[in-house]
């Protein structure tokens, strides 16, 4: 198949693109390199078509696509908050443009949505039927509300234009090709531990997340895209093992025993969700999917990537 991956030079995109190429597909990447990088696609130059461009003003494509994975958007809080108007535009205008492209191409479309659409949830674990608890006017709103509006766009395209468009809600994910300067907790802790700097715990570190290894996510995304039952979602893709931020810090330090890093408390960012835990019953039932890689194994596969990114070895 000919597959377009928007945001294909980012962390998830770079992993997805490799898997799609391994499966023998033709891949085109559209990325504006706002948070993605050429480095993430190093070695694939001859194997894929790369277009530097923005989903809000897409180029005209001479050929049709069979599948569009729409990932383009900065996803780390410090990154998406740098220019919130742009983040909102990317999510809303960009998703509408990519849906129009899917409709014109006759392509099947997968939207990379997020657990952020649940906001600071009042229910845990979060089921897809939960509508969320989201601040519409806070510092995270450009992303949370943008991704919510994007889900609306996907579902409305399906209902009114007949576009075969589907939604996955991605929970915290980590692994190789994360930007060391991305600002998220797993990358920050590993980089800090490797450099011997203090691990920055925001708040008291009792807030929880569930951390999914990238290969599990990529498998779930492909299963969702390729399910022939026409199941459009939304479906949660995440690891239902819950860890506090302090537990994550302890695990990172256990796996980097040479680290001399201490823990250092910093203020908790505004609107930082206290808990995040996916209910994955629907993914199990509809996609026969569940994560296979636990936190310790996933971190062990991720630490060498960061070691190389930082120290070059
Ligand atoms: N966090 C932290 N130290 C860091 C970065 C993040 O304690 O250096 C916390 C953050 O406040 C949040 C959790 O870790 O409670 C996950 O943050 P991240 O930015 O990775 O993703 P989020 O789930 O908030 O989108």
mmCIF file of C-alpha atoms and ligand atoms in Angstrom:
data_model
loop_
_atom_site.group_PDB
_atom_site.id
_atom_site.type_symbol
_atom_site.label_atom_id
_atom_site.label_comp_id
_atom_site.label_asym_id
_atom_site.label_seq_id
_atom_site.Cartn_x
_atom_site.Cartn_y
_atom_site.Cartn_z
ATOM 1 C CA UNK A 1 0.000 0.000 0.000
ATOM 2 C CA UNK A 2 0.990 3.648 -0.319
ATOM 3 C CA UNK A 3 0.834 5.128 3.178
ATOM 4 C CA UNK A 4 1.108 8.761 4.278
ATOM 5 C CA UNK A 5 2.387 9.355 7.808
ATOM 6 C CA UNK A 6 1.998 12.950 8.975
ATOM 7 C CA UNK A 7 4.434 13.688 11.762
ATOM 8 C CA UNK A 8 6.486 10.766 10.512
ATOM 9 C CA UNK A 9 9.760 12.355 11.684
ATOM 10 C CA UNK A 10 8.581 12.479 15.301
ATOM 11 C CA UNK A 11 8.994 9.862 18.005
ATOM 12 C CA UNK A 12 5.931 7.712 17.280
ATOM 13 C CA UNK A 13 6.102 8.415 13.554
ATOM 14 C CA UNK A 14 9.722 7.279 13.221
ATOM 15 C CA UNK A 15 8.869 3.968 14.877
ATOM 16 C CA UNK A 16 5.659 3.495 12.860
ATOM 17 C CA UNK A 17 7.393 4.311 9.574
ATOM 18 C CA UNK A 18 10.082 1.674 10.219
ATOM 19 C CA UNK A 19 7.452 -0.959 10.900
ATOM 20 C CA UNK A 20 5.440 -0.041 7.771
ATOM 21 C CA UNK A 21 8.579 -0.190 5.619
ATOM 22 C CA UNK A 22 9.456 -3.599 7.115
ATOM 23 C CA UNK A 23 6.008 -4.781 6.063
ATOM 24 C CA UNK A 24 6.798 -3.753 2.496
ATOM 25 C CA UNK A 25 4.611 -0.661 2.137
ATOM 26 C CA UNK A 26 5.499 2.526 0.277
ATOM 27 C CA UNK A 27 5.712 5.333 2.785
ATOM 28 C CA UNK A 28 5.488 9.099 2.371
ATOM 29 C CA UNK A 29 6.229 11.313 5.373
ATOM 30 C CA UNK A 30 4.857 14.838 5.751
ATOM 31 C CA UNK A 31 6.507 16.685 8.645
ATOM 32 C CA UNK A 32 7.327 20.337 9.331
ATOM 33 C CA UNK A 33 10.197 19.333 11.666
ATOM 34 C CA UNK A 34 8.778 21.505 14.479
ATOM 35 C CA UNK A 35 9.493 18.704 16.960
ATOM 36 C CA UNK A 36 10.475 15.861 14.632
ATOM 37 C CA UNK A 37 13.908 15.606 13.051
ATOM 38 C CA UNK A 38 15.704 14.193 10.032
ATOM 39 C CA UNK A 39 17.871 12.284 12.491
ATOM 40 C CA UNK A 40 14.881 10.122 13.456
ATOM 41 C CA UNK A 41 14.660 8.894 9.851
ATOM 42 C CA UNK A 42 18.417 8.483 9.352
ATOM 43 C CA UNK A 43 19.211 5.507 7.168
ATOM 44 C CA UNK A 44 15.745 5.463 5.573
ATOM 45 C CA UNK A 45 16.422 8.229 3.032
ATOM 46 C CA UNK A 46 16.292 5.935 0.020
ATOM 47 C CA UNK A 47 13.374 3.907 1.359
ATOM 48 C CA UNK A 48 10.732 6.614 1.776
ATOM 49 C CA UNK A 49 9.548 9.908 0.334
ATOM 50 C CA UNK A 50 10.000 12.807 2.746
ATOM 51 C CA UNK A 51 8.138 16.089 2.325
ATOM 52 C CA UNK A 52 8.872 18.994 4.612
ATOM 53 C CA UNK A 53 5.541 20.729 5.001
ATOM 54 C CA UNK A 54 2.701 21.633 7.294
ATOM 55 C CA UNK A 55 -0.592 19.769 7.623
ATOM 56 C CA UNK A 56 -2.434 23.074 7.864
ATOM 57 C CA UNK A 57 -1.209 24.038 4.372
ATOM 58 C CA UNK A 58 -0.602 20.672 2.749
ATOM 59 C CA UNK A 59 1.190 20.362 -0.571
ATOM 60 C CA UNK A 60 -0.701 18.810 -3.460
ATOM 61 C CA UNK A 61 0.172 15.155 -3.760
ATOM 62 C CA UNK A 62 0.501 13.751 -7.264
ATOM 63 C CA UNK A 63 -0.465 10.229 -6.138
ATOM 64 C CA UNK A 64 -3.250 8.775 -4.071
ATOM 65 C CA UNK A 65 -2.824 7.136 -0.692
ATOM 66 C CA UNK A 66 -4.372 3.931 0.637
ATOM 67 C CA UNK A 67 -3.823 4.845 4.288
ATOM 68 C CA UNK A 68 -3.174 8.066 6.194
ATOM 69 C CA UNK A 69 -1.795 7.926 9.733
ATOM 70 C CA UNK A 70 -2.286 11.437 11.092
ATOM 71 C CA UNK A 71 0.205 12.050 13.885
ATOM 72 C CA UNK A 72 1.409 15.589 13.214
ATOM 73 C CA UNK A 73 1.322 17.792 16.315
ATOM 74 C CA UNK A 74 3.785 18.588 19.102
ATOM 75 C CA UNK A 75 2.776 16.309 21.975
ATOM 76 C CA UNK A 76 4.938 17.156 24.974
ATOM 77 C CA UNK A 77 3.422 19.827 27.254
ATOM 78 C CA UNK A 78 6.408 22.230 27.087
ATOM 79 C CA UNK A 79 6.529 21.821 23.294
ATOM 80 C CA UNK A 80 2.824 22.252 22.582
ATOM 81 C CA UNK A 81 2.614 25.211 24.976
ATOM 82 C CA UNK A 82 5.365 27.174 23.183
ATOM 83 C CA UNK A 83 2.923 28.441 20.582
ATOM 84 C CA UNK A 84 -0.558 27.392 21.729
ATOM 85 C CA UNK A 85 -2.408 29.087 18.872
ATOM 86 C CA UNK A 86 -0.310 27.132 16.418
ATOM 87 C CA UNK A 87 -0.954 23.883 18.344
ATOM 88 C CA UNK A 88 -4.701 24.476 18.219
ATOM 89 C CA UNK A 89 -4.514 25.315 14.508
ATOM 90 C CA UNK A 90 -2.490 22.172 13.800
ATOM 91 C CA UNK A 91 -5.028 20.021 15.594
ATOM 92 C CA UNK A 92 -8.169 21.527 14.130
ATOM 93 C CA UNK A 93 -7.278 22.940 10.699
ATOM 94 C CA UNK A 94 -4.586 20.317 10.109
ATOM 95 C CA UNK A 95 -6.857 17.386 10.923
ATOM 96 C CA UNK A 96 -9.660 18.764 8.729
ATOM 97 C CA UNK A 97 -7.194 19.175 5.856
ATOM 98 C CA UNK A 98 -5.877 15.624 6.251
ATOM 99 C CA UNK A 99 -9.429 14.253 6.420
ATOM 100 C CA UNK A 100 -10.248 16.088 3.185
ATOM 101 C CA UNK A 101 -7.145 14.532 1.653
ATOM 102 C CA UNK A 102 -8.268 11.077 2.829
ATOM 103 C CA UNK A 103 -11.710 11.627 1.335
ATOM 104 C CA UNK A 104 -10.240 12.811 -1.996
ATOM 105 C CA UNK A 105 -7.757 9.914 -2.042
ATOM 106 C CA UNK A 106 -10.222 7.249 -0.937
ATOM 107 C CA UNK A 107 -7.741 6.504 1.870
ATOM 108 C CA UNK A 108 -8.480 4.974 5.235
ATOM 109 C CA UNK A 109 -7.534 7.442 8.009
ATOM 110 C CA UNK A 110 -6.261 6.955 11.554
ATOM 111 C CA UNK A 111 -6.258 9.846 13.999
ATOM 112 C CA UNK A 112 -3.620 9.827 16.738
ATOM 113 C CA UNK A 113 -5.720 11.128 19.595
ATOM 114 C CA UNK A 114 -4.646 11.149 23.193
ATOM 115 C CA UNK A 115 -5.496 10.361 26.797
ATOM 116 C CA UNK A 116 -5.303 14.154 27.255
ATOM 117 C CA UNK A 117 -8.847 14.340 25.925
ATOM 118 C CA UNK A 118 -9.910 12.982 29.356
ATOM 119 C CA UNK A 119 -8.280 16.024 31.020
ATOM 120 C CA UNK A 120 -7.776 15.584 34.787
ATOM 121 C CA UNK A 121 -10.131 12.612 34.978
ATOM 122 C CA UNK A 122 -12.669 12.133 37.749
ATOM 123 C CA UNK A 123 -12.945 8.438 36.819
ATOM 124 C CA UNK A 124 -10.147 5.909 36.861
ATOM 125 C CA UNK A 125 -9.435 3.840 34.902
ATOM 126 C CA UNK A 126 -10.631 5.863 31.918
ATOM 127 C CA UNK A 127 -13.071 4.111 29.615
ATOM 128 C CA UNK A 128 -13.734 5.415 26.104
ATOM 129 C CA UNK A 129 -17.302 6.219 27.203
ATOM 130 C CA UNK A 130 -16.000 8.765 29.750
ATOM 131 C CA UNK A 131 -16.375 12.300 28.384
ATOM 132 C CA UNK A 132 -13.561 13.748 30.438
ATOM 133 C CA UNK A 133 -12.918 16.658 32.783
ATOM 134 C CA UNK A 134 -11.156 19.275 30.734
ATOM 135 C CA UNK A 135 -10.316 22.917 31.363
ATOM 136 C CA UNK A 136 -11.213 24.763 28.142
ATOM 137 C CA UNK A 137 -9.195 27.893 29.022
ATOM 138 C CA UNK A 138 -5.998 26.607 30.660
ATOM 139 C CA UNK A 139 -2.424 26.121 29.484
ATOM 140 C CA UNK A 140 -3.090 22.561 28.294
ATOM 141 C CA UNK A 141 -6.324 23.458 26.477
ATOM 142 C CA UNK A 142 -4.714 24.131 23.088
ATOM 143 C CA UNK A 143 -3.754 20.469 22.994
ATOM 144 C CA UNK A 144 -6.619 18.876 24.954
ATOM 145 C CA UNK A 145 -9.421 20.794 23.283
ATOM 146 C CA UNK A 146 -7.618 20.730 19.946
ATOM 147 C CA UNK A 147 -7.440 16.941 20.065
ATOM 148 C CA UNK A 148 -11.079 16.756 21.188
ATOM 149 C CA UNK A 149 -12.160 18.903 18.234
ATOM 150 C CA UNK A 150 -10.018 16.692 15.985
ATOM 151 C CA UNK A 151 -11.928 13.617 17.195
ATOM 152 C CA UNK A 152 -15.155 15.438 16.364
ATOM 153 C CA UNK A 153 -13.829 16.161 12.870
ATOM 154 C CA UNK A 154 -12.968 12.491 12.354
ATOM 155 C CA UNK A 155 -16.352 11.227 13.493
ATOM 156 C CA UNK A 156 -18.251 13.856 11.481
ATOM 157 C CA UNK A 157 -16.267 13.024 8.362
ATOM 158 C CA UNK A 158 -17.207 9.399 8.864
ATOM 159 C CA UNK A 159 -20.883 10.186 9.429
ATOM 160 C CA UNK A 160 -21.426 12.795 6.741
ATOM 161 C CA UNK A 161 -18.756 12.252 4.058
ATOM 162 C CA UNK A 162 -18.381 8.496 4.271
ATOM 163 C CA UNK A 163 -14.656 8.762 5.079
ATOM 164 C CA UNK A 164 -13.319 5.594 6.704
ATOM 165 C CA UNK A 165 -11.748 7.426 9.627
ATOM 166 C CA UNK A 166 -10.763 5.941 12.971
ATOM 167 C CA UNK A 167 -9.498 7.173 16.342
ATOM 168 C CA UNK A 168 -6.936 5.785 18.773
ATOM 169 C CA UNK A 169 -6.400 7.495 22.136
ATOM 170 C CA UNK A 170 -2.730 7.154 22.967
ATOM 171 C CA UNK A 171 -1.657 7.065 26.609
ATOM 172 C CA UNK A 172 1.863 7.972 27.774
ATOM 173 C CA UNK A 173 4.350 6.215 25.500
ATOM 174 C CA UNK A 174 8.141 6.015 25.552
ATOM 175 C CA UNK A 175 10.961 4.383 23.657
ATOM 176 C CA UNK A 176 13.742 4.962 21.132
ATOM 177 C CA UNK A 177 13.557 8.104 18.950
ATOM 178 C CA UNK A 178 12.133 10.267 21.741
ATOM 179 C CA UNK A 179 13.843 13.634 21.644
ATOM 180 C CA UNK A 180 16.166 13.851 24.687
ATOM 181 C CA UNK A 181 15.050 17.498 25.083
ATOM 182 C CA UNK A 182 11.361 16.656 24.673
ATOM 183 C CA UNK A 183 10.528 17.476 28.278
ATOM 184 C CA UNK A 184 8.423 14.455 29.158
ATOM 185 C CA UNK A 185 8.964 12.517 32.304
ATOM 186 C CA UNK A 186 10.524 9.307 30.952
ATOM 187 C CA UNK A 187 13.001 11.114 28.697
ATOM 188 C CA UNK A 188 13.808 13.710 31.386
ATOM 189 C CA UNK A 189 14.491 11.088 34.070
ATOM 190 C CA UNK A 190 16.651 8.863 31.855
ATOM 191 C CA UNK A 191 18.668 11.815 30.515
ATOM 192 C CA UNK A 192 19.081 13.279 34.015
ATOM 193 C CA UNK A 193 20.121 9.915 35.463
ATOM 194 C CA UNK A 194 22.680 9.388 32.686
ATOM 195 C CA UNK A 195 24.122 12.881 33.171
ATOM 196 C CA UNK A 196 24.184 12.584 36.977
ATOM 197 C CA UNK A 197 21.806 15.525 37.312
ATOM 198 C CA UNK A 198 18.943 15.569 39.860
ATOM 199 C CA UNK A 199 15.721 13.906 38.693
ATOM 200 C CA UNK A 200 13.092 16.652 38.548
ATOM 201 C CA UNK A 201 9.965 15.478 40.387
ATOM 202 C CA UNK A 202 7.074 17.851 39.708
ATOM 203 C CA UNK A 203 4.880 18.244 42.801
ATOM 204 C CA UNK A 204 5.263 15.461 45.359
ATOM 205 C CA UNK A 205 5.522 12.790 42.646
ATOM 206 C CA UNK A 206 2.407 10.934 43.812
ATOM 207 C CA UNK A 207 0.576 11.634 40.525
ATOM 208 C CA UNK A 208 0.350 8.536 38.357
ATOM 209 C CA UNK A 209 0.763 7.627 34.716
ATOM 210 C CA UNK A 210 0.740 4.339 32.841
ATOM 211 C CA UNK A 211 3.735 4.005 30.546
ATOM 212 C CA UNK A 212 3.482 2.105 27.291
ATOM 213 C CA UNK A 213 6.442 0.913 25.256
ATOM 214 C CA UNK A 214 6.425 2.177 21.671
ATOM 215 C CA UNK A 215 6.337 -1.238 19.962
ATOM 216 C CA UNK A 216 3.092 -2.101 21.760
ATOM 217 C CA UNK A 217 1.556 1.164 20.590
ATOM 218 C CA UNK A 218 2.627 0.704 16.967
ATOM 219 C CA UNK A 219 1.104 -2.780 16.955
ATOM 220 C CA UNK A 220 -2.179 -1.385 18.319
ATOM 221 C CA UNK A 221 -2.279 1.443 15.783
ATOM 222 C CA UNK A 222 -1.788 -0.932 12.867
ATOM 223 C CA UNK A 223 -4.428 -3.323 14.202
ATOM 224 C CA UNK A 224 -6.867 -0.429 14.504
ATOM 225 C CA UNK A 225 -6.120 0.835 11.007
ATOM 226 C CA UNK A 226 -6.421 -2.634 9.493
ATOM 227 C CA UNK A 227 -9.456 -3.957 11.370
ATOM 228 C CA UNK A 228 -11.884 -4.990 8.663
ATOM 229 C CA UNK A 229 -14.953 -4.859 10.911
ATOM 230 C CA UNK A 230 -15.044 -1.109 10.249
ATOM 231 C CA UNK A 231 -14.646 -0.397 13.979
ATOM 232 C CA UNK A 232 -13.897 3.359 14.085
ATOM 233 C CA UNK A 233 -13.282 3.734 17.824
ATOM 234 C CA UNK A 234 -12.330 5.703 19.741
ATOM 235 C CA UNK A 235 -10.152 3.078 21.364
ATOM 236 C CA UNK A 236 -7.652 3.477 24.203
ATOM 237 C CA UNK A 237 -4.114 2.258 23.548
ATOM 238 C CA UNK A 238 -2.056 2.255 26.714
ATOM 239 C CA UNK A 239 -0.455 0.060 29.310
ATOM 240 C CA UNK A 240 -2.804 -0.514 32.251
ATOM 241 C CA UNK A 241 0.037 -0.781 34.773
ATOM 242 C CA UNK A 242 -0.031 2.371 36.866
ATOM 243 C CA UNK A 243 3.057 3.968 38.407
ATOM 244 C CA UNK A 244 3.529 7.129 40.425
ATOM 245 C CA UNK A 245 6.148 9.561 39.147
ATOM 246 C CA UNK A 246 8.286 8.670 42.185
ATOM 247 C CA UNK A 247 8.049 4.964 41.372
ATOM 248 C CA UNK A 248 9.163 5.725 37.821
ATOM 249 C CA UNK A 249 12.150 7.681 39.172
ATOM 250 C CA UNK A 250 13.121 4.743 41.394
ATOM 251 C CA UNK A 251 12.851 2.309 38.473
ATOM 252 C CA UNK A 252 15.017 4.490 36.209
ATOM 253 C CA UNK A 253 17.690 4.773 38.922
ATOM 254 C CA UNK A 254 17.564 1.002 39.557
ATOM 255 C CA UNK A 255 18.231 0.365 35.856
ATOM 256 C CA UNK A 256 21.077 2.916 35.683
ATOM 257 C CA UNK A 257 22.981 1.750 38.769
ATOM 258 C CA UNK A 258 26.030 3.908 38.079
ATOM 259 C CA UNK A 259 23.893 7.052 38.354
ATOM 260 C CA UNK A 260 24.615 9.372 41.262
ATOM 261 C CA UNK A 261 21.444 11.425 40.690
ATOM 262 C CA UNK A 262 19.309 12.602 43.606
ATOM 263 C CA UNK A 263 15.614 13.521 43.469
ATOM 264 C CA UNK A 264 14.620 17.190 43.426
ATOM 265 C CA UNK A 265 11.057 18.499 43.861
ATOM 266 C CA UNK A 266 9.785 21.226 41.518
ATOM 267 C CA UNK A 267 6.388 22.965 41.395
ATOM 268 C CA UNK A 268 3.580 20.921 39.839
ATOM 269 C CA UNK A 269 2.547 22.415 36.471
ATOM 270 C CA UNK A 270 -0.972 23.914 36.303
ATOM 271 C CA UNK A 271 -3.727 21.427 35.350
ATOM 272 C CA UNK A 272 -1.337 18.459 35.607
ATOM 273 C CA UNK A 273 -3.631 15.384 35.711
ATOM 274 C CA UNK A 274 -3.377 13.445 38.995
ATOM 275 C CA UNK A 275 -4.111 10.020 37.525
ATOM 276 C CA UNK A 276 -4.035 8.482 34.127
ATOM 277 C CA UNK A 277 -4.869 4.849 33.577
ATOM 278 C CA UNK A 278 -6.431 3.293 30.489
ATOM 279 C CA UNK A 279 -9.253 0.780 30.494
ATOM 280 C CA UNK A 280 -8.244 -1.358 27.511
ATOM 281 C CA UNK A 281 -11.204 -3.790 27.422
ATOM 282 C CA UNK A 282 -12.349 -2.478 24.037
ATOM 283 C CA UNK A 283 -8.889 -2.851 22.475
ATOM 284 C CA UNK A 284 -8.728 -6.411 23.815
ATOM 285 C CA UNK A 285 -12.163 -7.285 22.512
ATOM 286 C CA UNK A 286 -12.127 -5.527 19.131
ATOM 287 C CA UNK A 287 -8.443 -5.714 18.211
ATOM 288 C CA UNK A 288 -7.241 -8.661 20.279
ATOM 289 C CA UNK A 289 -4.554 -6.259 21.496
ATOM 290 C CA UNK A 290 -2.868 -5.731 24.811
ATOM 291 C CA UNK A 291 0.606 -4.496 25.744
ATOM 292 C CA UNK A 292 3.304 -7.183 25.983
ATOM 293 C CA UNK A 293 6.217 -5.141 27.337
ATOM 294 C CA UNK A 294 6.340 -4.112 30.978
ATOM 295 C CA UNK A 295 7.995 -0.964 32.297
ATOM 296 C CA UNK A 296 11.299 -2.566 33.344
ATOM 297 C CA UNK A 297 11.786 -4.316 29.971
ATOM 298 C CA UNK A 298 10.751 -1.235 28.016
ATOM 299 C CA UNK A 299 13.112 1.019 29.962
ATOM 300 C CA UNK A 300 15.929 -1.463 29.382
ATOM 301 C CA UNK A 301 15.337 -1.172 25.622
ATOM 302 C CA UNK A 302 15.122 2.632 25.823
ATOM 303 C CA UNK A 303 18.108 3.525 28.010
ATOM 304 C CA UNK A 304 20.732 2.452 25.398
ATOM 305 C CA UNK A 305 19.097 4.798 22.851
ATOM 306 C CA UNK A 306 19.440 7.773 25.204
ATOM 307 C CA UNK A 307 22.957 6.729 26.200
ATOM 308 C CA UNK A 308 23.924 6.886 22.532
ATOM 309 C CA UNK A 309 22.022 10.142 21.936
ATOM 310 C CA UNK A 310 23.818 11.836 24.841
ATOM 311 C CA UNK A 311 27.250 10.226 25.010
ATOM 312 C CA UNK A 312 27.503 8.963 21.431
ATOM 313 C CA UNK A 313 28.179 5.382 22.599
HETATM 314 N N1 LIG B 1 6.926 15.168 35.367
HETATM 315 C C1 LIG B 1 7.897 15.202 36.379
HETATM 316 N N2 LIG B 1 9.158 15.557 36.047
HETATM 317 C C2 LIG B 1 9.543 15.867 34.783
HETATM 318 C C3 LIG B 1 8.556 15.828 33.738
HETATM 319 C C4 LIG B 1 7.262 15.485 34.075
HETATM 320 O O1 LIG B 1 7.602 14.909 37.545
HETATM 321 O O2 LIG B 1 10.732 16.168 34.579
HETATM 322 C C5 LIG B 1 5.560 14.742 35.711
HETATM 323 C C6 LIG B 1 4.470 15.646 35.161
HETATM 324 O O3 LIG B 1 4.184 16.681 36.079
HETATM 325 C C7 LIG B 1 3.322 14.662 35.028
HETATM 326 C C8 LIG B 1 3.999 13.337 34.693
HETATM 327 O O4 LIG B 1 5.345 13.491 35.094
HETATM 328 O O5 LIG B 1 2.635 14.510 36.240
HETATM 329 C C9 LIG B 1 3.951 13.014 33.207
HETATM 330 O O6 LIG B 1 4.363 14.155 32.510
HETATM 331 P P1 LIG B 1 4.660 14.173 30.958
HETATM 332 O O7 LIG B 1 5.047 15.571 30.599
HETATM 333 O O8 LIG B 1 5.596 13.073 30.614
HETATM 334 O O9 LIG B 1 3.293 13.805 30.240
HETATM 335 P P2 LIG B 1 1.757 14.145 30.532
HETATM 336 O O10 LIG B 1 1.196 12.841 30.953
HETATM 337 O O11 LIG B 1 1.652 15.175 31.632
HETATM 338 O O12 LIG B 1 1.257 14.631 29.237
#
